[in-house]
Amino acid sequence: MLDLRQNGVYVDATVGLGGHTEEILKSIGSEGRIFGIDKDDEALKIAADRLSDKRVVLKKGSFSDMENLLSLEGISEIDGILFDLGLSMLQLKDLDRGFSFVSDKRLDMRMDETQKMSAWDIVNRSPEREIDRILWEFGEERLSRKIARAIISLRGKQSIDTCSGLSKVIEEVYGGRGKTHPSTKTFQALRIAVNRELEQLRGGLEAAVRLLKQSGRVCVITYHSLEDRIVKHFFVDNAKTGLLRVLTKKPLLPSIEEIRSNPSSRSAKLRVAERI
Ligand SMILES: C[S@@+](CC[C@H](N)C(=O)[O-])C[C@H]1O[C@@H](n2cnc3c(N)ncnc32)[C@H](O)[C@@H]1O
């Protein structure tokens, strides 16, 4: 869907462990270039080892700041860009990073470990109203108010330091109800808030449209409905003003075979648009 061209200039806005970039490199010719961006130093180290190729330049930062990052390399226009949102396997699997509710490690959830604010700060320092808002807006958690109240009440006695400690509070509020794990929505919400994911996604998409050459493509893979809604509306709004042509009326979904071989792809949705 990126419609890769020989000697084109591409951006992998979420280079992660470098899987997509490695694949893109096969189709951009010997003079092509790809700029891989990520907030996560650990991921960038792994990507650098995997992608030792003079056509690849890796940049640390948020994709919402990509115009600055690219201008440092003398780049002001690109032929295509890919966003593969959310967490990498590294962030998901490494319990020390504090993203998982089964972890007994410190509540953290920062993609960029040099950032100051972590999930611990929100859970232990934010007012009840703010916690309620975060869980409601970013987790669509219908028990947001009760969970926020339970957090504040425990916080009065002791700090809530670990992922499993927070998860216990949520499980008590749920009292055994529900099909999915009761902590799923709260953990999603905190992760989105800590990493300012939705506002950076909007910023990243706007920057992509400004950078893309005519007929260059933007491909976005999302993993939950809040992200997907932003991408869908962004594409439709920009199609109305004549900047983009939407190439996926409905998002492309993984096949049953792909989900079987890669279960983390089950919630993925790919939307693609072309710069007019
Ligand atoms: C699903 S992974 C990407 C995996 C990658 N496509 C691969 O092939 O390995 C998402 C990556 O995006 C990074 N990320 C998420 N939001 C970001 C942002 N606003 N700016 C830069 N990187 C971001 C995360 O740190 C993570 O490494």
Coordinates of C-alpha atoms and ligand atoms in Angstrom, one line a residue:
M1 CA 0.0 0.0 0.0
L2 CA 3.0 2.4 0.4
D3 CA 3.5 2.1 -3.4
L4 CA 7.3 2.0 -2.9
R5 CA 9.4 3.7 -5.6
Q6 CA 13.0 3.2 -6.6
N7 CA 15.2 5.9 -4.9
G8 CA 12.3 7.2 -2.9
V9 CA 12.5 8.9 0.5
Y10 CA 10.3 7.2 3.2
V11 CA 9.6 7.6 6.9
D12 CA 8.9 4.8 9.2
A13 CA 7.3 6.9 12.0
T14 CA 7.4 4.0 14.5
V15 CA 10.5 2.1 13.6
G16 CA 10.3 -0.1 16.7
L17 CA 12.5 -3.2 16.2
G18 CA 12.8 -2.4 12.5
G19 CA 10.6 -5.1 10.9
H20 CA 8.8 -2.8 8.6
T21 CA 11.9 -0.8 7.7
E22 CA 13.7 -4.0 6.8
E23 CA 10.9 -4.9 4.4
I24 CA 10.7 -1.4 2.9
L25 CA 14.4 -1.4 2.2
K26 CA 13.9 -4.3 -0.3
S27 CA 11.9 -2.1 -2.6
I28 CA 13.5 1.4 -2.7
G29 CA 16.6 0.8 -4.7
S30 CA 20.2 1.5 -3.9
E31 CA 19.7 5.3 -3.6
G32 CA 16.4 5.2 -1.7
R33 CA 16.4 6.5 1.9
I34 CA 14.3 5.7 5.0
F35 CA 14.1 7.7 8.2
G36 CA 13.1 5.6 11.2
I37 CA 11.7 7.5 14.2
D38 CA 11.0 6.1 17.7
K39 CA 10.7 7.5 21.2
D40 CA 12.2 4.4 22.7
D41 CA 16.0 4.2 23.1
E42 CA 16.1 0.5 23.6
A43 CA 14.1 -0.2 20.4
L44 CA 16.4 2.2 18.5
K45 CA 19.4 0.2 19.7
I46 CA 18.0 -3.0 18.4
A47 CA 16.8 -1.4 15.2
A48 CA 20.3 0.0 14.6
D49 CA 21.9 -3.4 15.0
R50 CA 19.4 -5.0 12.7
L51 CA 19.4 -2.3 10.0
S52 CA 23.1 -1.5 9.4
D53 CA 22.5 -0.1 6.0
K54 CA 23.6 3.3 4.7
R55 CA 20.1 4.0 3.4
V56 CA 18.7 4.0 6.9
V57 CA 18.8 7.0 9.3
L58 CA 17.4 6.5 12.8
K59 CA 16.1 9.4 14.9
K60 CA 15.0 9.6 18.5
G61 CA 11.9 11.6 19.1
S62 CA 8.2 11.8 18.7
F63 CA 6.7 11.5 15.2
S64 CA 4.7 14.6 16.0
D65 CA 8.1 16.4 15.8
M66 CA 9.1 14.8 12.6
E67 CA 9.4 18.0 10.5
N68 CA 12.2 19.2 12.9
L69 CA 13.8 15.8 13.0
L70 CA 13.8 15.5 9.2
S71 CA 14.9 19.1 8.6
L72 CA 18.1 18.3 10.6
E73 CA 18.8 15.8 7.8
G74 CA 18.0 18.3 5.0
I75 CA 14.7 16.6 4.2
S76 CA 11.6 18.7 3.5
E77 CA 9.5 16.3 1.4
I78 CA 8.9 12.5 1.4
D79 CA 7.4 9.8 -0.9
G80 CA 5.6 7.9 1.8
I81 CA 5.1 7.3 5.5
L82 CA 4.0 4.5 7.7
F83 CA 2.7 4.6 11.3
D84 CA 2.4 1.3 13.1
L85 CA 1.0 2.6 16.4
G86 CA 1.0 1.4 19.9
L87 CA 3.5 -0.8 21.7
S88 CA 6.4 -2.9 20.4
M89 CA 6.8 -6.5 21.4
L90 CA 9.8 -5.3 23.4
Q91 CA 7.6 -2.9 25.5
L92 CA 4.9 -5.5 25.8
K93 CA 7.1 -8.4 26.9
D94 CA 9.5 -6.6 29.2
L95 CA 7.7 -6.6 32.5
D96 CA 10.2 -4.0 33.9
R97 CA 8.7 -1.4 31.6
G98 CA 5.5 -1.5 33.7
F99 CA 2.9 -1.8 30.8
S100 CA 1.4 -5.1 31.9
F101 CA -1.1 -5.6 34.7
V102 CA 0.5 -9.0 35.6
S103 CA 3.8 -7.3 36.4
D104 CA 4.8 -6.7 40.0
K105 CA 7.2 -4.0 38.8
R106 CA 6.8 -0.2 39.3
L107 CA 4.0 1.5 37.4
D108 CA 5.8 3.1 34.5
M109 CA 4.5 2.9 30.9
R110 CA 6.8 5.5 29.4
M111 CA 7.8 4.7 25.8
D112 CA 10.5 7.3 26.2
E113 CA 12.3 6.4 29.5
T114 CA 13.9 9.9 29.6
Q115 CA 10.5 11.5 30.0
K116 CA 9.7 12.6 33.6
M117 CA 6.0 11.7 34.0
S118 CA 5.1 8.0 34.4
A119 CA 1.9 6.1 35.2
W120 CA 3.1 6.2 38.9
D121 CA 2.7 10.0 38.9
I122 CA -0.8 9.9 37.5
V123 CA -2.0 7.2 39.8
N124 CA -0.3 8.7 42.9
R125 CA -0.4 12.4 42.3
S126 CA -3.4 13.3 40.1
P127 CA -6.7 14.5 41.5
E128 CA -9.6 12.1 41.5
R129 CA -11.5 14.1 38.8
E130 CA -8.4 13.9 36.5
I131 CA -8.0 10.1 37.0
D132 CA -11.7 9.6 36.3
R133 CA -11.4 11.7 33.1
I134 CA -8.4 9.8 31.9
L135 CA -10.1 6.4 32.4
W136 CA -13.3 7.6 30.8
E137 CA -11.8 9.3 27.8
F138 CA -8.8 7.1 27.0
G139 CA -10.1 3.8 28.3
E140 CA -13.9 4.2 27.7
E141 CA -14.0 2.6 31.2
R142 CA -17.6 2.8 32.4
L143 CA -16.5 2.2 36.0
S144 CA -14.0 5.1 35.8
R145 CA -15.6 7.1 38.7
K146 CA -15.6 4.1 41.1
I147 CA -12.0 3.1 40.1
A148 CA -10.8 6.7 40.6
R149 CA -12.5 6.8 44.0
A150 CA -10.9 3.5 45.0
I151 CA -7.4 4.7 44.0
I152 CA -7.8 7.9 46.0
S153 CA -9.0 5.9 49.0
L154 CA -6.1 3.5 49.0
R155 CA -3.6 6.4 48.3
G156 CA -4.7 8.0 51.6
K157 CA -3.1 5.0 53.4
Q158 CA -0.2 4.0 51.1
S159 CA 1.2 4.7 47.7
I160 CA 0.3 2.4 44.8
D161 CA 3.6 1.5 43.4
T162 CA 3.3 -1.6 41.2
C163 CA 1.2 -2.7 38.2
S164 CA -0.2 -5.6 40.1
G165 CA -1.0 -3.4 43.1
L166 CA -3.2 -1.1 40.8
S167 CA -4.7 -4.1 39.2
K168 CA -5.8 -5.4 42.6
V169 CA -7.7 -2.2 43.3
I170 CA -9.5 -2.4 39.9
E171 CA -10.3 -6.1 40.4
E172 CA -11.9 -5.2 43.8
V173 CA -14.1 -2.6 42.1
Y174 CA -15.2 -5.0 39.4
G175 CA -15.8 -7.8 41.9
G176 CA -15.4 -10.6 39.4
R177 CA -17.7 -9.1 36.7
G178 CA -16.9 -8.9 33.0
K179 CA -15.4 -11.1 30.2
T180 CA -12.0 -9.4 29.6
H181 CA -9.5 -8.7 32.4
P182 CA -10.9 -5.8 34.5
S183 CA -7.6 -3.9 34.2
T184 CA -7.5 -3.8 30.4
K185 CA -9.2 -0.5 29.9
T186 CA -7.5 1.3 32.8
F187 CA -4.1 0.2 31.7
Q188 CA -4.8 1.3 28.1
A189 CA -6.0 4.7 29.4
L190 CA -3.0 5.3 31.5
R191 CA -0.6 4.3 28.7
I192 CA -2.3 6.8 26.3
A193 CA -2.2 9.6 28.9
V194 CA 1.5 9.0 29.9
N195 CA 2.7 9.0 26.3
R196 CA 0.2 11.7 25.1
E197 CA -0.6 9.2 22.3
L198 CA -3.8 10.7 20.8
E199 CA -2.5 14.3 20.6
Q200 CA 0.8 13.1 19.1
L201 CA -1.1 11.0 16.6
R202 CA -3.0 14.1 15.4
G203 CA 0.3 16.1 15.2
G204 CA 2.0 13.3 13.4
L205 CA -0.7 13.0 10.8
E206 CA -0.8 16.7 10.2
A207 CA 3.0 16.8 9.7
A208 CA 2.8 13.8 7.3
V209 CA 0.4 15.7 5.0
R210 CA 2.6 18.7 5.0
L211 CA 5.7 16.6 4.1
L212 CA 4.2 14.2 1.5
K213 CA 4.9 14.8 -2.2
Q214 CA 2.0 14.6 -4.7
S215 CA 0.8 11.0 -4.9
G216 CA 2.9 10.0 -1.8
R217 CA 1.0 7.7 0.6
V218 CA 0.4 7.7 4.3
C219 CA -0.4 4.2 5.8
V220 CA -1.6 3.9 9.4
I221 CA -2.0 0.7 11.4
T222 CA -4.1 1.2 14.6
Y223 CA -4.9 -1.2 17.4
H224 CA -7.9 0.3 19.2
S225 CA -11.0 2.3 18.3
L226 CA -9.9 5.6 19.7
E227 CA -6.8 5.7 17.4
D228 CA -8.8 4.3 14.5
R229 CA -11.5 7.0 14.9
I230 CA -8.9 9.8 14.8
V231 CA -7.2 8.4 11.6
K232 CA -10.6 7.8 9.9
H233 CA -11.8 11.4 10.6
F234 CA -8.5 12.9 9.7
F235 CA -8.5 11.2 6.3
V236 CA -12.2 12.1 5.6
D237 CA -11.7 15.8 6.7
N238 CA -8.5 16.1 4.5
A239 CA -10.3 14.5 1.6
K240 CA -13.0 17.2 1.8
T241 CA -10.5 19.9 1.6
G242 CA -8.8 18.2 -1.4
L243 CA -5.5 17.3 0.3
L244 CA -5.9 13.6 0.5
R245 CA -7.6 10.8 -1.5
V246 CA -8.7 7.9 0.8
L247 CA -7.7 4.6 -0.6
T248 CA -9.3 2.4 2.0
K249 CA -13.0 3.1 2.4
K250 CA -13.0 0.3 5.0
P251 CA -9.8 -0.5 6.9
L252 CA -7.8 -3.5 5.8
L253 CA -7.8 -6.3 8.4
P254 CA -5.5 -9.2 9.0
S255 CA -6.6 -12.6 7.6
I256 CA -7.5 -15.5 9.9
E257 CA -4.1 -17.1 8.9
E258 CA -2.2 -14.0 9.9
I259 CA -4.0 -13.8 13.2
R260 CA -3.2 -17.5 13.8
S261 CA 0.5 -17.0 13.2
N262 CA 0.7 -13.6 14.8
P263 CA -2.0 -13.2 17.5
S264 CA -1.0 -9.6 18.3
S265 CA -2.3 -8.6 14.8
R266 CA -5.9 -9.5 15.8
S267 CA -7.0 -5.9 16.5
A268 CA -4.9 -4.2 13.8
K269 CA -6.6 -2.0 11.2
L270 CA -4.8 -0.4 8.2
R271 CA -6.0 2.8 6.6
V272 CA -4.2 4.4 3.6
A273 CA -4.5 7.8 1.9
E274 CA -2.7 9.4 -1.0
R275 CA -1.6 13.1 -1.2
I276 CA -3.3 14.9 -4.0
Ligands
LIG1 C1 4.0 -1.4 17.1 S1 5.6 -0.8 17.5 C2 6.3 -0.7 15.9 C3 6.9 -2.0 15.5 C4 7.7 -1.8 14.1 N1 6.8 -1.5 13.0 C5 8.5 -3.1 13.8 O1 8.4 -3.5 12.7 O2 9.2 -3.5 14.7 C6 5.3 0.9 17.8 C7 6.5 1.7 18.1 O3 6.2 3.1 18.0 C8 6.8 3.8 19.0 N2 6.0 5.0 19.2 C9 4.7 5.1 19.6 N3 4.3 6.4 19.6 C10 5.3 7.1 19.2 C11 5.5 8.5 18.9 N4 4.5 9.4 19.2 N5 6.7 8.9 18.4 C12 7.7 8.0 18.1 N6 7.6 6.7 18.3 C13 6.4 6.3 18.9 C14 6.9 2.9 20.2 O4 7.9 3.3 21.1 C15 7.1 1.5 19.5 O5 8.4 1.2 19.5

